[in-house]
Each structure stands twice: as C-alpha cells, then as structure tokens.
Short mmCIF file of C-alpha atoms (C1' of nucleotides) and ligand atoms in Angstrom, two decimals:
data_model
loop_
_atom_site.label_atom_id
_atom_site.label_comp_id
_atom_site.label_asym_id
_atom_site.label_seq_id
_atom_site.Cartn_x
_atom_site.Cartn_y
_atom_site.Cartn_z
CA MET U 276 99.56 186.02 -34.40
CA GLU U 277 97.84 187.54 -37.41
CA LYS U 278 96.60 185.33 -40.22
CA ASN U 279 95.70 188.19 -42.44
CA THR U 280 94.60 186.42 -45.54
CA ALA U 281 91.41 187.02 -47.43
CA TYR U 282 90.41 183.40 -46.91
CA HIS U 283 90.92 183.72 -43.17
CA THR U 284 88.51 186.66 -43.09
CA LEU U 285 86.13 184.88 -45.40
CA LEU U 286 85.80 181.90 -43.09
CA LYS U 287 85.51 184.14 -40.02
CA ASN U 288 82.68 186.07 -41.62
CA LEU U 289 80.85 182.85 -42.34
CA GLY U 290 81.18 181.78 -38.72
CA LEU U 291 83.31 178.80 -39.69
CA LYS U 292 86.42 177.74 -37.82
CA VAL U 293 89.61 178.68 -39.57
CA THR U 294 91.43 175.40 -40.07
CA PRO U 295 94.61 174.90 -42.10
CA LYS U 296 92.82 172.47 -44.34
CA ARG U 297 89.99 174.87 -45.07
CA LEU U 298 92.42 177.63 -45.93
CA ALA U 299 94.33 175.29 -48.21
CA LEU U 300 91.12 174.12 -49.84
CA LEU U 301 90.09 177.71 -50.57
CA SER U 302 93.55 178.40 -51.89
CA VAL U 303 93.35 175.48 -54.29
CA LEU U 304 89.94 176.52 -55.53
CA GLY U 305 90.93 180.17 -55.73
CA GLU U 306 93.92 179.48 -57.92
CA GLU U 307 92.03 177.37 -60.41
CA HIS U 308 89.95 179.02 -63.04
CA ARG U 309 88.35 175.69 -63.70
CA TYR U 310 85.77 173.64 -61.92
CA LEU U 311 87.05 170.76 -59.84
CA SER U 312 85.59 167.64 -58.30
CA PRO U 313 86.03 166.96 -54.59
CA GLU U 314 88.33 164.09 -55.42
CA GLU U 315 90.56 166.30 -57.54
CA VAL U 316 90.80 168.85 -54.76
CA TRP U 317 91.55 166.04 -52.33
CA LYS U 318 94.41 164.77 -54.48
CA LYS U 319 95.91 168.25 -54.64
CA LEU U 320 95.58 168.80 -50.91
CA ARG U 321 97.09 165.46 -49.98
CA ARG U 322 100.44 166.79 -51.19
CA SER U 323 100.41 169.10 -48.19
CA PHE U 324 98.39 167.02 -45.75
CA LYS U 325 99.27 163.39 -45.40
CA ASN U 326 96.17 162.78 -43.32
CA LEU U 327 93.18 164.21 -45.11
CA GLY U 328 89.90 162.43 -45.53
CA LEU U 329 87.94 162.64 -48.74
CA PRO U 330 84.73 163.12 -46.72
CA THR U 331 86.27 166.25 -45.25
CA VAL U 332 86.69 167.70 -48.73
CA TYR U 333 83.15 166.77 -49.68
CA ARG U 334 81.81 168.29 -46.48
CA ASN U 335 83.71 171.55 -46.84
CA MET U 336 82.89 172.05 -50.48
CA GLU U 337 79.24 171.42 -49.75
CA GLU U 338 79.39 173.88 -46.86
CA LEU U 339 81.05 176.57 -48.96
CA GLU U 340 78.45 176.07 -51.63
CA ARG U 341 75.66 176.49 -49.08
CA HIS U 342 77.21 179.78 -48.03
CA GLY U 343 77.41 180.91 -51.63
CA VAL U 344 81.20 181.03 -51.69
CA ILE U 345 81.54 178.49 -54.46
CA SER U 346 79.05 177.39 -57.06
CA LYS U 347 78.07 173.99 -58.33
CA VAL U 348 78.61 173.16 -61.96
CA LEU U 349 76.09 170.87 -63.60
CA HIS U 350 77.69 168.11 -65.60
CA SER U 351 76.14 165.39 -67.69
CA ASN U 352 78.20 162.76 -65.91
CA ARG U 353 76.28 163.82 -62.82
CA GLN U 354 79.34 164.06 -60.64
CA LEU U 355 79.83 166.99 -58.32
CA TYR U 356 81.94 169.89 -59.52
CA TYR U 357 82.55 173.24 -57.88
CA TYR U 358 83.95 176.53 -59.02
CA PHE U 359 85.18 179.43 -56.92
CA CYS U 360 83.96 182.49 -58.80
CA PRO U 361 85.38 185.83 -57.67
CA LYS U 362 82.71 187.82 -59.49
CA THR U 363 79.78 189.07 -57.42
CA GLY U 364 76.25 189.83 -58.52
CA HIS U 365 73.97 187.80 -60.69
CA HIS U 366 75.67 186.32 -63.70
CA HIS U 367 76.24 183.05 -65.45
CA HIS U 368 79.04 180.78 -66.45
CA PHE U 369 80.30 179.44 -69.69
CA VAL U 370 81.94 176.14 -68.89
CA CYS U 371 84.13 174.17 -71.21
CA LEU U 372 83.29 170.48 -71.14
CA GLU U 373 86.76 169.69 -72.40
CA CYS U 374 89.19 171.62 -70.19
CA ARG U 375 86.66 172.73 -67.59
CA ILE U 376 87.62 176.37 -67.76
CA VAL U 377 84.97 178.79 -66.53
CA GLU U 378 84.19 182.18 -68.04
CA ASP U 379 81.90 184.74 -66.46
CA ILE U 380 78.99 185.88 -68.60
CA SER U 381 77.44 189.09 -67.38
CA VAL U 382 74.29 189.20 -69.44
CA CYS U 383 71.52 186.82 -68.71
CA ALA U 384 69.37 186.35 -71.79
CA VAL U 385 70.31 183.25 -73.67
CA ARG U 386 70.39 184.77 -77.15
CA GLU U 387 72.66 187.57 -76.04
CA MET U 388 74.79 185.09 -74.14
CA GLU U 389 75.48 183.01 -77.19
CA LYS U 390 76.43 186.12 -79.16
CA GLU U 391 78.71 187.31 -76.41
CA ILE U 392 80.31 183.92 -76.03
CA LYS U 393 81.05 183.66 -79.72
CA ARG U 394 82.51 187.15 -79.79
CA ARG U 395 84.46 187.24 -76.54
CA VAL U 396 85.40 183.66 -75.85
CA LYS U 397 85.59 182.61 -79.49
CA GLY U 398 84.27 179.28 -78.34
CA THR U 399 81.55 177.01 -79.56
CA VAL U 400 78.23 176.69 -77.83
CA THR U 401 77.04 173.13 -78.13
CA SER U 402 74.11 173.23 -75.76
CA HIS U 403 72.64 175.07 -72.88
CA ILE U 404 70.78 174.01 -69.80
CA LEU U 405 68.04 176.35 -68.78
CA GLN U 406 65.63 175.32 -66.10
CA VAL U 407 63.40 177.54 -64.05
CA ASN U 408 62.60 176.12 -60.65
CA GLY U 409 59.76 177.14 -58.44
CA LEU U 410 56.28 176.29 -57.31
CA CYS U 411 53.23 176.11 -59.51
CA SER U 412 50.14 178.02 -58.49
CA GLY U 413 48.70 174.97 -56.78
CA CYS U 414 51.73 174.26 -54.68
CA ALA U 415 52.53 177.89 -53.99
CA GLY U 416 49.10 178.19 -52.38
CA LYS U 417 49.71 175.33 -49.98
CA GLN U 418 52.87 176.87 -48.59
CA MET S 246 47.61 142.48 -87.11
CA GLU S 247 47.71 146.26 -86.98
CA LYS S 248 49.07 148.01 -83.92
CA ASN S 249 48.09 151.42 -85.06
CA THR S 250 49.16 153.53 -82.15
CA ALA S 251 51.27 156.64 -82.25
CA TYR S 252 53.81 155.00 -79.96
CA HIS S 253 54.08 152.03 -82.28
CA THR S 254 54.92 154.34 -85.16
CA LEU S 255 57.25 156.35 -82.97
CA LEU S 256 59.33 153.31 -82.07
CA LYS S 257 59.34 152.09 -85.66
CA ASN S 258 60.63 155.42 -86.89
CA LEU S 259 63.43 155.29 -84.37
CA GLY S 260 64.42 151.85 -85.58
CA LEU S 261 63.62 150.31 -82.22
CA LYS S 262 61.78 147.06 -81.74
CA VAL S 263 58.17 147.48 -80.74
CA THR S 264 57.88 145.58 -77.48
CA PRO S 265 54.84 145.57 -75.20
CA LYS S 266 56.95 146.97 -72.39
CA ARG S 267 58.21 149.83 -74.46
CA LEU S 268 54.71 150.72 -75.57
CA ALA S 269 53.53 150.64 -71.97
CA LEU S 270 56.46 152.74 -70.85
CA LEU S 271 55.66 155.38 -73.45
CA SER S 272 52.03 155.25 -72.44
CA VAL S 273 52.90 155.85 -68.80
CA LEU S 274 55.16 158.77 -69.66
CA GLY S 275 52.69 160.18 -72.17
CA GLU S 276 49.86 160.28 -69.68
CA GLU S 277 51.84 162.04 -67.00
CA HIS S 278 52.36 165.75 -67.23
CA ARG S 279 55.03 165.43 -64.62
CA TYR S 280 58.58 164.20 -64.63
CA LEU S 281 59.18 160.72 -63.31
CA SER S 282 62.13 158.70 -62.12
CA PRO S 283 62.90 155.31 -63.67
CA GLU S 284 61.92 153.65 -60.41
CA GLU S 285 58.53 155.37 -60.39
CA VAL S 286 57.87 154.26 -63.95
CA TRP S 287 58.99 150.77 -63.01
CA LYS S 288 56.51 150.62 -60.12
CA LYS S 289 53.67 151.71 -62.40
CA LEU S 290 54.60 149.20 -65.07
CA ARG S 291 54.89 146.31 -62.66
CA ARG S 292 51.13 146.43 -62.24
CA SER S 293 50.85 145.17 -65.80
CA PHE S 294 54.06 143.17 -66.07
CA LYS S 295 54.94 140.84 -63.25
CA ASN S 296 58.39 140.27 -64.69
CA LEU S 297 59.98 143.61 -65.43
CA GLY S 298 63.52 144.50 -64.55
CA LEU S 299 64.40 147.95 -63.29
CA PRO S 300 67.47 147.96 -65.57
CA THR S 301 65.12 147.60 -68.51
CA VAL S 302 63.33 150.77 -67.52
CA TYR S 303 66.61 152.63 -67.03
CA ARG S 304 67.86 151.41 -70.40
CA ASN S 305 64.74 152.37 -72.29
CA MET S 306 64.41 155.79 -70.74
CA GLU S 307 68.04 156.51 -71.51
CA GLU S 308 67.52 155.32 -75.06
CA LEU S 309 64.43 157.45 -75.58
CA GLU S 310 66.31 160.43 -74.21
CA ARG S 311 69.15 159.82 -76.64
CA HIS S 312 66.64 159.86 -79.47
CA GLY S 313 65.15 163.10 -78.21
CA VAL S 314 61.77 161.57 -77.42
CA ILE S 315 61.91 162.42 -73.74
CA SER S 316 63.97 165.02 -71.93
CA LYS S 317 65.98 164.87 -68.75
CA VAL S 318 65.03 167.08 -65.87
CA LEU S 319 67.81 168.39 -63.68
CA HIS S 320 67.13 168.01 -60.00
CA SER S 321 69.15 169.05 -57.01
CA ASN S 322 68.91 165.54 -55.54
CA ARG S 323 70.86 164.49 -58.62
CA GLN S 324 68.60 161.56 -59.38
CA LEU S 325 67.43 160.90 -62.89
CA TYR S 326 64.07 162.24 -63.99
CA TYR S 327 62.49 162.25 -67.41
CA TYR S 328 59.60 164.05 -69.00
CA PHE S 329 57.77 163.21 -72.19
CA CYS S 330 57.11 166.58 -73.77
CA PRO S 331 54.71 166.62 -76.72
CA LYS S 332 55.77 170.09 -77.83
CA THR S 333 58.27 170.32 -80.67
CA GLY S 334 60.77 173.05 -81.43
CA HIS S 335 63.12 174.81 -79.10
CA HIS S 336 61.57 175.73 -75.80
CA HIS S 337 62.06 175.34 -72.09
CA HIS S 338 60.36 173.89 -69.10
CA PHE S 339 59.06 175.26 -65.91
CA VAL S 340 59.22 172.43 -63.42
CA CYS S 341 57.60 172.40 -60.03
CA LEU S 342 59.92 171.03 -57.37
CA GLU S 343 56.92 170.16 -55.26
CA CYS S 344 54.50 168.26 -57.51
CA ARG S 345 56.86 167.83 -60.46
CA ILE S 346 54.43 169.18 -62.97
CA VAL S 347 56.01 170.49 -66.16
CA GLU S 348 54.88 173.55 -68.12
CA ASP S 349 56.17 174.49 -71.54
CA ILE S 350 57.74 177.90 -71.84
CA SER S 351 58.01 179.08 -75.41
CA VAL S 352 60.23 182.12 -75.03
CA CYS S 353 63.84 181.65 -74.19
CA ALA S 354 65.20 184.75 -72.54
CA VAL S 355 65.26 184.43 -68.81
CA ARG S 356 63.71 187.79 -67.99
CA GLU S 357 60.80 187.21 -70.31
CA MET S 358 60.45 183.70 -69.00
CA GLU S 359 59.98 184.83 -65.47
CA LYS S 360 57.37 187.36 -66.54
CA GLU S 361 55.52 184.79 -68.57
CA ILE S 362 55.63 182.25 -65.78
CA LYS S 363 54.22 184.71 -63.29
CA ARG S 364 51.46 185.72 -65.67
CA ARG S 365 50.49 182.37 -67.18
CA VAL S 366 51.37 179.80 -64.57
CA LYS S 367 50.77 182.08 -61.59
CA GLY S 368 53.61 180.24 -59.95
CA THR S 369 56.63 181.33 -58.01
CA VAL S 370 60.08 181.26 -59.49
CA THR S 371 62.55 180.38 -56.78
CA SER S 372 65.65 179.82 -58.88
CA HIS S 373 66.85 179.04 -62.32
CA ILE S 374 69.65 176.96 -63.68
CA LEU S 375 71.29 178.35 -66.74
CA GLN S 376 74.45 176.83 -68.05
CA VAL S 377 75.93 177.17 -71.49
CA ASN S 378 77.99 174.21 -72.56
CA GLY S 379 80.51 174.12 -75.30
CA LEU S 380 84.18 174.27 -76.13
CA CYS S 381 86.47 177.20 -75.43
CA SER S 382 88.56 178.56 -78.27
CA GLY S 383 91.53 176.42 -77.21
CA CYS S 384 89.63 173.18 -77.14
CA ALA S 385 87.52 173.96 -80.19
CA GLY S 386 90.76 174.26 -82.16
CA LYS S 387 91.95 170.78 -81.19
CA GLN S 388 88.79 169.06 -82.44
"C1'" DG T 106 95.08 177.02 -19.40
"C1'" DT T 107 90.39 175.00 -19.88
"C1'" DA T 108 85.89 173.92 -21.52
"C1'" DT T 109 83.17 173.40 -25.45
"C1'" DA T 110 81.51 172.79 -29.77
"C1'" DA T 111 83.18 172.23 -34.29
"C1'" DA T 112 86.03 169.74 -37.40
"C1'" DT T 113 88.24 165.68 -38.78
"C1'" DA T 114 90.12 160.71 -40.04
"C1'" DG T 115 89.19 156.45 -41.24
"C1'" DA T 116 86.25 152.87 -41.87
"C1'" DA T 117 81.97 151.49 -43.31
"C1'" DA T 118 77.51 151.97 -45.37
"C1'" DT T 119 74.49 153.65 -48.86
"C1'" DC T 120 71.97 153.28 -52.91
"C1'" DA T 121 70.96 154.94 -57.45
"C1'" DT T 122 72.76 153.31 -61.48
"C1'" DT T 123 75.27 150.14 -64.41
"C1'" DT T 124 77.13 145.81 -65.93
"C1'" DC T 125 76.90 141.03 -66.93
"C1'" DT T 126 75.10 136.68 -68.86
"C1'" DA T 127 71.79 133.52 -70.05
"C1'" DT T 128 67.26 133.55 -71.98
"C1'" DT T 129 63.47 135.39 -74.52
"C1'" DT T 130 61.44 137.95 -78.21
"C1'" DA T 131 60.51 140.85 -82.34
"C1'" DT T 132 61.36 141.01 -87.07
"C1'" DG T 133 62.06 140.29 -91.81
"C1'" DA T 134 63.17 136.92 -95.11
"C1'" DA T 135 62.44 132.38 -96.99
"C1'" DT O 33 53.98 130.02 -91.50
"C1'" DT O 34 58.68 128.69 -90.20
"C1'" DC O 35 63.29 130.21 -89.27
"C1'" DA O 36 67.59 132.82 -88.41
"C1'" DT O 37 69.29 136.65 -86.23
"C1'" DA O 38 70.04 140.54 -83.69
"C1'" DA O 39 67.78 143.12 -80.26
"C1'" DA O 40 65.66 143.20 -75.85
"C1'" DT O 41 65.13 141.46 -71.40
"C1'" DA O 42 65.33 139.36 -66.39
"C1'" DG O 43 67.69 138.73 -62.57
"C1'" DA O 44 71.66 138.83 -60.10
"C1'" DA O 45 75.67 141.15 -59.17
"C1'" DA O 46 78.88 144.89 -59.30
"C1'" DT O 47 79.91 149.70 -59.22
"C1'" DG O 48 81.48 153.86 -57.26
"C1'" DA O 49 80.52 158.44 -56.04
"C1'" DT O 50 78.71 160.16 -52.02
"C1'" DT O 51 77.23 159.87 -47.26
"C1'" DT O 52 77.15 158.27 -42.61
"C1'" DC O 53 79.18 156.96 -38.33
"C1'" DT O 54 82.19 157.25 -34.22
"C1'" DA O 55 86.16 158.14 -31.83
"C1'" DT O 56 89.65 161.61 -31.78
"C1'" DT O 57 91.56 166.06 -32.59
"C1'" DT O 58 91.39 170.97 -32.88
"C1'" DA O 59 90.01 175.93 -32.93
"C1'" DT O 60 88.03 179.26 -30.13
"C1'" DA O 61 86.14 181.97 -26.42
"C1'" DC O 62 86.58 182.73 -21.73
MN1 MN P 191 70.27 184.46 -64.83
MN1 MN P 192 66.77 178.13 -74.88
ZN1 ZN P 193 53.42 172.23 -58.12
ZN1 ZN P 194 88.28 174.33 -73.20
#
DNA sequence: GTATAAATAGAAATCATTTCTATTTATGAA
DNA sequence: TTCATAAATAGAAATGATTTCTATTTATAC
C-alpha cells in the first residue's frame, strides 16, 4: 500500500508518524499562498474530519515549525500565523497585512528589498520589522 | 511650581496629562538600557506607589509606543516588551535574549549589521527577524 | 497479529492582556 | 484660588488565544 505523496515522504524524513490529519494539514498549508492561523486551518480541516481537536492543529503546526517545514509570521495582533514556503535557502517574506498573501524576497538587504518589492510586487511597504537576536559579549562569555 | 524635567516636557508635547505615575514610568524606562515587560515596570513602580494598577502600566506603555516614545521588542515568548530608545532617526536594535540589553545599530542592511555587531558589540548573532509589511498591489488598489 | 510509543480528542486550565465602572486627578479658565 | 471638565486611574472582572492534562486511539516495527 503505497502512499507516495511528497507530504508522506516529508513526514517520514522528519521521523514523524504519517497520520491522515497531518497529511491533510500539510495539504491545506501547501495549497495556500497565504499565512494561516491554527484556528483557520482547524476550520478547514473539520470539513474532512468531524473529530479534530484544535490543540492537535496547534501542536502539529508548532512541530512543523520546529522542523523548519513551515515558518512563523509575525503579526501585530500577536496571534500565531504560519506559512508553508516551498522555497529553500535563506530568504525573506513580504507579507500583506490585508489579504495575508506571502511573496518570497530573495535579497536580504532592506534597501534592496524595498526596491524589489516596489518593482516586482507593485505593492506598498508600510513598515518593516528587523531585529537581530543574539548574545551580547557579556552573555556570550558565560555560555 | 516648575516641574522642569525632560519627561514633563515630553508628556506636555504629546498632549498627555503630566501625572506622577507617568513621570515615574518614564524615569524607570529611561534609566534602563534593557527592554522591560509591563509587569516588570509595575513591580518597580510599586515601590514608590502603593496603589498602582497593572492595567495603568499596560495602558501607558501602549500609549507611549503609539506616540513613538518607546518601541516594542519582538520576543519569541510573545509577551510584550518595551524599550525607551534615546536615539532618533531610523535605526535598528540589537537585543540580547539573555540579559535584554539593547544596542543601537545605525546601519540598516542585514549583512552590514552583522559585521558591525560582531565588531562593535563583540556579541553573537544567533538569528534575525526581518519582515516587510505592507499591502500587495491588489489590496493597495482597494484603499 | 502484537507491543509500543506516538498521536489525538475533549475538557479544562492558564495567564498575559484587556475591559469595565466608579473614583480620583490634572488642567485651564473664571 | 476655585471650579468644571475631560483624562487618568484602581480594582475587579472578563477575555480568549494558547497550553496542559488524561484517557483513548493509532501508526509502526517486529
Ligand atoms: Mn536575512
Ligand atoms: Mn531599517
Ligand atoms: Zn546579554
Ligand atoms: Zn494583499
């Protein structure tokens, strides 16, 4: 009995059990080019699964994020959003606060990003969040 | 009766009432070169004010952020943190996840930032959050 | 098939943040 | 210095997204 889907392989490679709900969750995320909240994914999945707990969706999305399969989207309403990005390698995302569409941005420097966004996406950049995390010299020493 | 402090003037200019608690809150934030949560500020302020509601601290910090006096710090624990940055003009922050110290970074491009951080701060960059917000062409049209 | 650990449902708890309402206070004008 | 007024506040309560808990189910390797 072959379940030869890409998502099946993906879960196998991560050492996660291949459950119908996980496959469906990946399918939902994979078909959306927008970021979704766990609750939104849950509502979509409940069409196919009458018994599906919201905590299950939270848990799986968190797990997939830990494995780098999906990425968190920061939002000023501070709710959790995730996006399944097919692109590999370091890059960034232009996210629309209105329709929640996500566009890959290959360059990294902020100036160049804004130029590229204006040219390619024809959108408006209203703000950007740029935060460098790490350890200061004092704390790095203690580690 | 002159209250000739910078914070007094600051609040006046914003059109906010100059209350003792607001002045003390600004003083607490101004003396810390680290980002603080509303609860932490509340605990510090309660030393001076026996009656001080936590909602008051939340409200004032939110208000000051809206006026651009203090800036939010994004944190993976998704709690609210604020930092009173004396520097003006567009720049970014290097925040230490360990001790929560904040360092101003004047250049904006990510590559250059990492170089500068390594050279000046002698710290370790473990990650960076870079998100460009705005409206896609579709949504920008509707506005 | 069977054993085992992982995954899940459903209910309940958590807890940072927000809302609500009565009271207090800062402020500017009289 | 009153005084009127809107702003600010305390304290209690509500909120709600997220997490935790436990019994049950399920995928998987043997
Ligand atoms: Mn980058
Ligand atoms: Mn910048
Ligand atoms: Zn540090
Ligand atoms: Zn859009």
